[in-house]
């Protein structure tokens, strides 16, 4: 079965640079979630989109923004990168949103900020 | 806002031992509950979930969990663990707001090591 696709899988950036992470949800899933998992930490919810509209917002820094496109893929844009942004960034997708949806996670993008 | 507490951060067991990982949550309304597993270097995989109905839910790989509403608990169990169960286990909760793509709140995780 098709899974959530994330690209790139690994990314190395310098401080103050920008980064763009991409997420392609499972076919026919219209809801996308972004999570950040620091080393040895639990995943922290950043933001979600349903039908191209922002749906829920978690602990996403103001330096980060995200959007969902007409084909339901999503991009997380990160600017003015800091050392503390080094983490594994997971995308998850689900359908339909609401109380009984299950989120399926992608393999993650490992971002290293030097 | 909801929160999740996992009692054990590190658990070491021998193969064939029984497993129970504790999870408690706090949320005033209806919740959906999940257990995810993360094998070393891999992404989160869903083990099982509870939405409603029978409070004893069965998942993949022989895992099960029991939802006890009065105790706000959702403990994960497996009667006989295998070496391949070595992984990080996360309990997660989603408060049901009646609509919208709400994010999951995860516990801190339990690092399970199975010794052969």
mmCIF file of N, CA, C and O in Angstrom, chain B residues 26-86:
data_model
loop_
_atom_site.group_PDB
_atom_site.id
_atom_site.type_symbol
_atom_site.label_atom_id
_atom_site.label_comp_id
_atom_site.label_asym_id
_atom_site.label_seq_id
_atom_site.Cartn_x
_atom_site.Cartn_y
_atom_site.Cartn_z
ATOM 1 N N UNK B 26 -4.813 13.209 30.293
ATOM 2 C CA UNK B 26 -5.742 14.145 30.901
ATOM 3 C C UNK B 26 -6.415 14.934 29.790
ATOM 4 O O UNK B 26 -5.752 15.490 28.915
ATOM 5 N N UNK B 27 -7.719 14.884 29.813
ATOM 6 C CA UNK B 27 -8.530 15.639 28.851
ATOM 7 C C UNK B 27 -9.960 15.566 29.314
ATOM 8 O O UNK B 27 -10.429 14.516 29.746
ATOM 9 N N UNK B 28 -10.658 16.659 29.225
ATOM 10 C CA UNK B 28 -11.991 16.711 29.787
ATOM 11 C C UNK B 28 -13.094 16.135 28.927
ATOM 12 O O UNK B 28 -14.201 15.923 29.407
ATOM 13 N N UNK B 29 -12.812 15.888 27.665
ATOM 14 C CA UNK B 29 -13.867 15.427 26.776
ATOM 15 C C UNK B 29 -13.576 14.071 26.175
ATOM 16 O O UNK B 29 -12.812 13.281 26.710
ATOM 17 N N UNK B 30 -14.190 13.824 25.051
ATOM 18 C CA UNK B 30 -13.998 12.563 24.333
ATOM 19 C C UNK B 30 -12.614 12.524 23.707
ATOM 20 O O UNK B 30 -12.161 13.513 23.142
ATOM 21 N N UNK B 31 -11.969 11.387 23.823
ATOM 22 C CA UNK B 31 -10.623 11.271 23.275
ATOM 23 C C UNK B 31 -10.509 10.063 22.367
ATOM 24 O O UNK B 31 -11.257 9.097 22.497
ATOM 25 N N UNK B 32 -9.596 10.163 21.460
ATOM 26 C CA UNK B 32 -9.141 9.017 20.691
ATOM 27 C C UNK B 32 -7.735 8.699 21.194
ATOM 28 O O UNK B 32 -6.929 9.608 21.413
ATOM 29 N N UNK B 33 -7.446 7.416 21.375
ATOM 30 C CA UNK B 33 -6.189 7.004 21.971
ATOM 31 C C UNK B 33 -5.427 6.092 21.027
ATOM 32 O O UNK B 33 -6.024 5.272 20.317
ATOM 33 N N UNK B 34 -4.128 6.226 21.031
ATOM 34 C CA UNK B 34 -3.277 5.491 20.097
ATOM 35 C C UNK B 34 -2.006 5.015 20.799
ATOM 36 O O UNK B 34 -1.526 5.647 21.742
ATOM 37 N N UNK B 35 -1.485 3.924 20.302
ATOM 38 C CA UNK B 35 -0.121 3.520 20.606
ATOM 39 C C UNK B 35 0.622 3.401 19.273
ATOM 40 O O UNK B 35 0.160 2.733 18.346
ATOM 41 N N UNK B 36 1.772 4.077 19.225
ATOM 42 C CA UNK B 36 2.651 3.997 18.069
ATOM 43 C C UNK B 36 3.970 3.368 18.498
ATOM 44 O O UNK B 36 4.410 3.535 19.636
ATOM 45 N N UNK B 37 4.615 2.691 17.565
ATOM 46 C CA UNK B 37 5.939 2.117 17.814
ATOM 47 C C UNK B 37 6.928 2.717 16.826
ATOM 48 O O UNK B 37 6.576 2.988 15.668
ATOM 49 N N UNK B 38 8.122 2.967 17.308
ATOM 50 C CA UNK B 38 9.179 3.518 16.456
ATOM 51 C C UNK B 38 10.412 2.637 16.598
ATOM 52 O O UNK B 38 11.083 2.668 17.641
ATOM 53 N N UNK B 39 10.680 1.839 15.580
ATOM 54 C CA UNK B 39 11.880 1.010 15.593
ATOM 55 C C UNK B 39 13.091 1.889 15.302
ATOM 56 O O UNK B 39 12.950 2.956 14.687
ATOM 57 N N UNK B 40 14.268 1.489 15.730
ATOM 58 C CA UNK B 40 15.455 2.331 15.571
ATOM 59 C C UNK B 40 15.623 2.846 14.153
ATOM 60 O O UNK B 40 15.641 2.069 13.195
ATOM 61 N N UNK B 41 15.698 4.150 14.030
ATOM 62 C CA UNK B 41 15.920 4.785 12.736
ATOM 63 C C UNK B 41 14.730 4.787 11.806
ATOM 64 O O UNK B 41 14.862 5.136 10.631
ATOM 65 N N UNK B 42 13.583 4.403 12.314
ATOM 66 C CA UNK B 42 12.409 4.332 11.442
ATOM 67 C C UNK B 42 11.318 5.302 11.886
ATOM 68 O O UNK B 42 11.428 5.986 12.888
ATOM 69 N N UNK B 43 10.247 5.332 11.075
ATOM 70 C CA UNK B 43 9.164 6.246 11.378
ATOM 71 C C UNK B 43 8.153 5.606 12.330
ATOM 72 O O UNK B 43 8.251 4.420 12.655
ATOM 73 N N UNK B 44 7.231 6.395 12.780
ATOM 74 C CA UNK B 44 6.188 5.925 13.677
ATOM 75 C C UNK B 44 5.203 5.023 12.951
ATOM 76 O O UNK B 44 4.705 5.364 11.877
ATOM 77 N N UNK B 45 4.933 3.878 13.563
ATOM 78 C CA UNK B 45 3.951 2.949 13.003
ATOM 79 C C UNK B 45 2.828 2.746 14.012
ATOM 80 O O UNK B 45 3.077 2.607 15.209
ATOM 81 N N UNK B 46 1.609 2.715 13.525
ATOM 82 C CA UNK B 46 0.466 2.541 14.396
ATOM 83 C C UNK B 46 0.380 1.097 14.880
ATOM 84 O O UNK B 46 0.366 0.161 14.087
ATOM 85 N N UNK B 47 0.323 0.926 16.197
ATOM 86 C CA UNK B 47 0.137 -0.406 16.784
ATOM 87 C C UNK B 47 -1.338 -0.710 16.970
ATOM 88 O O UNK B 47 -1.805 -1.795 16.625
ATOM 89 N N UNK B 48 -2.052 0.222 17.558
ATOM 90 C CA UNK B 48 -3.479 0.060 17.787
ATOM 91 C C UNK B 48 -4.086 1.399 18.150
ATOM 92 O O UNK B 48 -3.384 2.369 18.415
ATOM 93 N N UNK B 49 -5.432 1.414 18.157
ATOM 94 C CA UNK B 49 -6.141 2.657 18.423
ATOM 95 C C UNK B 49 -7.466 2.349 19.106
ATOM 96 O O UNK B 49 -8.028 1.260 18.942
ATOM 97 N N UNK B 50 -7.945 3.318 19.879
ATOM 98 C CA UNK B 50 -9.260 3.225 20.492
ATOM 99 C C UNK B 50 -10.042 4.483 20.163
ATOM 100 O O UNK B 50 -9.585 5.605 20.427
ATOM 101 N N UNK B 51 -11.239 4.263 19.614
ATOM 102 C CA UNK B 51 -12.139 5.389 19.356
ATOM 103 C C UNK B 51 -13.384 5.276 20.219
ATOM 104 O O UNK B 51 -13.799 6.219 20.864
ATOM 105 N N UNK B 52 -13.988 4.092 20.219
ATOM 106 C CA UNK B 52 -15.198 3.891 21.008
ATOM 107 C C UNK B 52 -15.482 2.395 21.036
ATOM 108 O O UNK B 52 -14.800 1.604 20.385
ATOM 109 N N UNK B 53 -16.484 1.993 21.815
ATOM 110 C CA UNK B 53 -16.884 0.599 21.839
ATOM 111 C C UNK B 53 -16.096 -0.219 22.831
ATOM 112 O O UNK B 53 -15.750 0.250 23.927
ATOM 113 N N UNK B 54 -15.776 -1.444 22.461
ATOM 114 C CA UNK B 54 -15.064 -2.371 23.333
ATOM 115 C C UNK B 54 -13.768 -1.728 23.836
ATOM 116 O O UNK B 54 -12.916 -1.356 23.031
ATOM 117 N N UNK B 55 -13.618 -1.602 25.145
ATOM 118 C CA UNK B 55 -12.419 -0.930 25.669
ATOM 119 C C UNK B 55 -11.141 -1.754 25.522
ATOM 120 O O UNK B 55 -10.049 -1.228 25.728
ATOM 121 N N UNK B 56 -11.268 -3.003 25.185
ATOM 122 C CA UNK B 56 -10.084 -3.832 24.958
ATOM 123 C C UNK B 56 -9.862 -3.905 23.452
ATOM 124 O O UNK B 56 -10.686 -4.464 22.727
ATOM 125 N N UNK B 57 -8.778 -3.312 23.011
ATOM 126 C CA UNK B 57 -8.505 -3.279 21.569
ATOM 127 C C UNK B 57 -7.269 -4.106 21.261
ATOM 128 O O UNK B 57 -6.315 -4.135 22.036
ATOM 129 N N UNK B 58 -7.329 -4.768 20.138
ATOM 130 C CA UNK B 58 -6.202 -5.591 19.703
ATOM 131 C C UNK B 58 -5.536 -4.936 18.513
ATOM 132 O O UNK B 58 -6.195 -4.385 17.633
ATOM 133 N N UNK B 59 -4.220 -4.989 18.522
ATOM 134 C CA UNK B 59 -3.478 -4.378 17.441
ATOM 135 C C UNK B 59 -2.625 -5.386 16.698
ATOM 136 O O UNK B 59 -2.858 -6.582 16.767
ATOM 137 N N UNK B 60 -1.617 -4.851 16.041
ATOM 138 C CA UNK B 60 -0.737 -5.718 15.277
ATOM 139 C C UNK B 60 0.317 -6.354 16.181
ATOM 140 O O UNK B 60 0.543 -5.891 17.300
ATOM 141 N N UNK B 61 0.924 -7.416 15.692
ATOM 142 C CA UNK B 61 2.061 -8.057 16.352
ATOM 143 C C UNK B 61 1.741 -8.550 17.758
ATOM 144 O O UNK B 61 2.622 -8.618 18.613
ATOM 145 N N UNK B 62 0.491 -8.887 18.024
ATOM 146 C CA UNK B 62 0.113 -9.465 19.302
ATOM 147 C C UNK B 62 -0.089 -8.475 20.430
ATOM 148 O O UNK B 62 -0.285 -8.878 21.585
ATOM 149 N N UNK B 63 -0.058 -7.192 20.137
ATOM 150 C CA UNK B 63 -0.267 -6.177 21.156
ATOM 151 C C UNK B 63 -1.755 -5.928 21.382
ATOM 152 O O UNK B 63 -2.565 -6.061 20.473
ATOM 153 N N UNK B 64 -2.094 -5.551 22.603
ATOM 154 C CA UNK B 64 -3.442 -5.141 22.938
ATOM 155 C C UNK B 64 -3.361 -4.022 23.968
ATOM 156 O O UNK B 64 -2.329 -3.814 24.613
ATOM 157 N N UNK B 65 -4.461 -3.297 24.103
ATOM 158 C CA UNK B 65 -4.510 -2.221 25.083
ATOM 159 C C UNK B 65 -5.910 -2.137 25.645
ATOM 160 O O UNK B 65 -6.887 -2.453 24.965
ATOM 161 N N UNK B 66 -6.001 -1.696 26.890
ATOM 162 C CA UNK B 66 -7.293 -1.569 27.542
ATOM 163 C C UNK B 66 -7.527 -0.126 27.958
ATOM 164 O O UNK B 66 -6.701 0.478 28.652
ATOM 165 N N UNK B 67 -8.646 0.398 27.521
ATOM 166 C CA UNK B 67 -9.051 1.756 27.883
ATOM 167 C C UNK B 67 -9.893 1.674 29.158
ATOM 168 O O UNK B 67 -10.926 0.997 29.190
ATOM 169 N N UNK B 68 -9.436 2.317 30.211
ATOM 170 C CA UNK B 68 -10.205 2.392 31.450
ATOM 171 C C UNK B 68 -10.540 3.852 31.684
ATOM 172 O O UNK B 68 -9.697 4.643 32.132
ATOM 173 N N UNK B 69 -11.765 4.207 31.369
ATOM 174 C CA UNK B 69 -12.175 5.606 31.394
ATOM 175 C C UNK B 69 -12.055 6.210 32.785
ATOM 176 O O UNK B 69 -11.626 7.351 32.938
ATOM 177 N N UNK B 70 -12.427 5.444 33.791
ATOM 178 C CA UNK B 70 -12.420 5.962 35.162
ATOM 179 C C UNK B 70 -11.013 6.267 35.653
ATOM 180 O O UNK B 70 -10.830 7.089 36.558
ATOM 181 N N UNK B 71 -10.034 5.625 35.053
ATOM 182 C CA UNK B 71 -8.648 5.840 35.444
ATOM 183 C C UNK B 71 -7.879 6.678 34.423
ATOM 184 O O UNK B 71 -6.685 6.916 34.591
ATOM 185 N N UNK B 72 -8.553 7.109 33.372
ATOM 186 C CA UNK B 72 -7.900 7.867 32.299
ATOM 187 C C UNK B 72 -6.640 7.130 31.834
ATOM 188 O O UNK B 72 -5.584 7.740 31.644
ATOM 189 N N UNK B 73 -6.768 5.827 31.669
ATOM 190 C CA UNK B 73 -5.596 5.040 31.309
ATOM 191 C C UNK B 73 -5.822 4.264 30.014
ATOM 192 O O UNK B 73 -6.952 3.957 29.634
ATOM 193 N N UNK B 74 -4.715 3.959 29.375
ATOM 194 C CA UNK B 74 -4.728 3.196 28.123
ATOM 195 C C UNK B 74 -3.424 2.414 28.076
ATOM 196 O O UNK B 74 -2.507 2.734 27.340
ATOM 197 N N UNK B 75 -3.348 1.364 28.867
ATOM 198 C CA UNK B 75 -2.114 0.599 29.012
ATOM 199 C C UNK B 75 -1.940 -0.410 27.893
ATOM 200 O O UNK B 75 -2.888 -1.067 27.468
ATOM 201 N N UNK B 76 -0.718 -0.545 27.452
ATOM 202 C CA UNK B 76 -0.361 -1.468 26.362
ATOM 203 C C UNK B 76 0.147 -2.768 26.957
ATOM 204 O O UNK B 76 0.936 -2.748 27.909
ATOM 205 N N UNK B 77 -0.277 -3.891 26.377
ATOM 206 C CA UNK B 77 0.139 -5.189 26.900
ATOM 207 C C UNK B 77 0.520 -6.133 25.764
ATOM 208 O O UNK B 77 0.041 -6.010 24.632
ATOM 209 N N UNK B 78 1.403 -7.062 26.124
ATOM 210 C CA UNK B 78 1.717 -8.172 25.220
ATOM 211 C C UNK B 78 2.111 -9.346 26.099
ATOM 212 O O UNK B 78 2.966 -9.209 26.976
ATOM 213 N N UNK B 79 1.505 -10.511 25.899
ATOM 214 C CA UNK B 79 1.739 -11.638 26.805
ATOM 215 C C UNK B 79 3.157 -12.189 26.747
ATOM 216 O O UNK B 79 3.671 -12.663 27.763
ATOM 217 N N UNK B 80 3.787 -12.130 25.574
ATOM 218 C CA UNK B 80 5.102 -12.734 25.434
ATOM 219 C C UNK B 80 5.907 -11.931 24.412
ATOM 220 O O UNK B 80 5.600 -11.973 23.223
ATOM 221 N N UNK B 81 6.894 -11.199 24.893
ATOM 222 C CA UNK B 81 7.634 -10.315 23.984
ATOM 223 C C UNK B 81 8.729 -11.073 23.253
ATOM 224 O O UNK B 81 9.209 -12.118 23.700
ATOM 225 N N UNK B 82 9.123 -10.487 22.109
ATOM 226 C CA UNK B 82 10.190 -11.059 21.305
ATOM 227 C C UNK B 82 11.305 -10.031 21.181
ATOM 228 O O UNK B 82 11.085 -8.825 21.365
ATOM 229 N N UNK B 83 12.477 -10.505 20.811
ATOM 230 C CA UNK B 83 13.625 -9.618 20.648
ATOM 231 C C UNK B 83 13.305 -8.493 19.657
ATOM 232 O O UNK B 83 13.707 -7.346 19.832
ATOM 233 N N UNK B 84 12.506 -8.811 18.634
ATOM 234 C CA UNK B 84 12.161 -7.830 17.604
ATOM 235 C C UNK B 84 11.222 -6.731 18.104
ATOM 236 O O UNK B 84 10.940 -5.775 17.380
ATOM 237 N N UNK B 85 10.748 -6.851 19.334
ATOM 238 C CA UNK B 85 9.896 -5.801 19.905
ATOM 239 C C UNK B 85 10.710 -4.654 20.483
ATOM 240 O O UNK B 85 10.145 -3.666 20.954
ATOM 241 N N UNK B 86 12.021 -4.784 20.468
ATOM 242 C CA UNK B 86 12.882 -3.700 20.937
ATOM 243 C C UNK B 86 12.613 -2.451 20.100
ATOM 244 O O UNK B 86 12.764 -2.459 18.878
#
